[in-house]
GROMACS .gro file of C-alpha atoms in nm:
model
   98
    1MET     CA    1  -0.769   0.211  -1.782
    2THR     CA    2  -0.479   0.397  -1.942
    3ILE     CA    3  -0.210   0.484  -1.689
    4PRO     CA    4  -0.068   0.835  -1.735
    5ALA     CA    5   0.307   0.832  -1.797
    6ASP     CA    6   0.374   1.055  -1.494
    7PHE     CA    7   0.215   0.803  -1.254
    8ASP     CA    8   0.518   0.588  -1.175
    9CYS     CA    9   0.424   0.390  -0.864
   10GLN     CA   10   0.783   0.290  -0.794
   11THR     CA   11   0.881   0.654  -0.778
   12CYS     CA   12   0.573   0.773  -0.589
   13GLY     CA   13   0.473   0.542  -0.301
   14ALA     CA   14   0.224   0.797  -0.165
   15CYS     CA   15  -0.064   0.547  -0.151
   16CYS     CA   16   0.135   0.333   0.094
   17SER     CA   17   0.235   0.616   0.321
   18TYR     CA   18  -0.040   0.871   0.371
   19SER     CA   19  -0.285   0.703   0.612
   20SER     CA   20  -0.243   0.435   0.876
   21SER     CA   21  -0.616   0.362   0.858
   22TRP     CA   22  -0.620   0.286   0.486
   23PRO     CA   23  -0.441  -0.049   0.449
   24ARG     CA   24  -0.721  -0.252   0.614
   25PHE     CA   25  -0.794  -0.615   0.541
   26SER     CA   26  -1.146  -0.678   0.413
   27THR     CA   27  -1.176  -0.959   0.157
   28GLU     CA   28  -0.868  -1.168   0.232
   29THR     CA   29  -0.905  -1.528   0.337
   30ASP     CA   30  -0.724  -1.660   0.643
   31ALA     CA   31  -0.492  -1.852   0.411
   32GLU     CA   32  -0.402  -1.532   0.222
   33LEU     CA   33  -0.337  -1.344   0.545
   34ASP     CA   34  -0.122  -1.627   0.677
   35ARG     CA   35   0.114  -1.571   0.383
   36LEU     CA   36   0.197  -1.218   0.502
   37PRO     CA   37   0.499  -1.207   0.733
   38ALA     CA   38   0.380  -1.123   1.085
   39ARG     CA   39   0.616  -0.824   1.108
   40PHE     CA   40   0.404  -0.648   0.843
   41VAL     CA   41   0.064  -0.717   1.007
   42ALA     CA   42  -0.084  -0.483   1.268
   43ASP     CA   43  -0.110  -0.611   1.623
   44ASP     CA   44  -0.491  -0.612   1.598
   45GLN     CA   45  -0.457  -0.810   1.270
   46ALA     CA   46  -0.703  -0.574   1.097
   47GLY     CA   47  -0.454  -0.450   0.839
   48MET     CA   48  -0.096  -0.380   0.754
   49ARG     CA   49   0.134  -0.253   1.030
   50CYS     CA   50   0.213   0.115   0.987
   51HIS     CA   51   0.480   0.337   1.133
   52ASP     CA   52   0.311   0.674   1.158
   53ASN     CA   53   0.119   0.678   0.827
   54ARG     CA   54   0.359   0.458   0.635
   55CYS     CA   55   0.301   0.090   0.564
   56SER     CA   56   0.582  -0.118   0.712
   57ALA     CA   57   0.611  -0.313   0.386
   58LEU     CA   58   0.700   0.000   0.188
   59ASP     CA   59   1.072   0.022   0.116
   60GLY     CA   60   1.251   0.331  -0.009
   61THR     CA   61   1.184   0.703  -0.018
   62VAL     CA   62   0.840   0.838  -0.110
   63GLY     CA   63   0.860   1.053  -0.420
   64SER     CA   64   1.201   0.920  -0.514
   65GLY     CA   65   1.208   0.540  -0.530
   66THR     CA   66   0.990   0.284  -0.353
   67SER     CA   67   0.893  -0.081  -0.365
   68CYS     CA   68   0.659  -0.311  -0.178
   69LEU     CA   69   0.829  -0.587   0.020
   70VAL     CA   70   0.517  -0.808  -0.010
   71TYR     CA   71   0.406  -0.706  -0.360
   72GLU     CA   72   0.320  -1.056  -0.482
   73ILE     CA   73   0.107  -1.130  -0.173
   74ARG     CA   74  -0.016  -0.777  -0.093
   75PRO     CA   75  -0.372  -0.737   0.041
   76GLN     CA   76  -0.666  -0.665  -0.187
   77VAL     CA   77  -0.693  -0.303  -0.070
   78CYS     CA   78  -0.343  -0.250  -0.210
   79ARG     CA   79  -0.429  -0.425  -0.536
   80ASP     CA   80  -0.740  -0.210  -0.573
   81CYS     CA   81  -0.550   0.121  -0.567
   82LEU     CA   82  -0.466   0.194  -0.929
   83PRO     CA   83  -0.250   0.469  -1.078
   84GLY     CA   84  -0.467   0.776  -1.132
   85ASP     CA   85  -0.776   0.653  -0.946
   86GLY     CA   86  -0.941   0.838  -0.656
   87GLU     CA   87  -0.730   0.679  -0.383
   88CYS     CA   88  -0.412   0.741  -0.580
   89LEU     CA   89  -0.497   1.107  -0.638
   90GLU     CA   90  -0.593   1.157  -0.273
   91ALA     CA   91  -0.260   1.013  -0.155
   92ARG     CA   92  -0.061   1.210  -0.414
   93ALA     CA   93  -0.239   1.531  -0.310
   94ALA     CA   94  -0.145   1.468   0.054
   95TYR     CA   95   0.220   1.475  -0.056
   96GLY     CA   96   0.173   1.765  -0.296
   97PHE     CA   97   0.241   1.544  -0.599
   98VAL     CA   98  -0.076   1.645  -0.787
   0.00000   0.00000   0.00000
């Protein structure tokens, strides 16, 4: 997949901040989940903790400059969202970025 030049994830951050129901765990092993700091995991342990619609592991300002505080150990659902794919475009549209 070729990533369009205007899809800069570290500027955008929309995918990590548009839906509290999206960052759900599904294929992670217990060992992988144990690596995530508890402060970033939802109380029901079904996914990432969110404040409103924003993942608690997202740092920075959406649309300006963001980073993931658990990037190296992020869940599979986060790894599966790719610049320009359906989930990306849906999140960007929610912020008016598309």
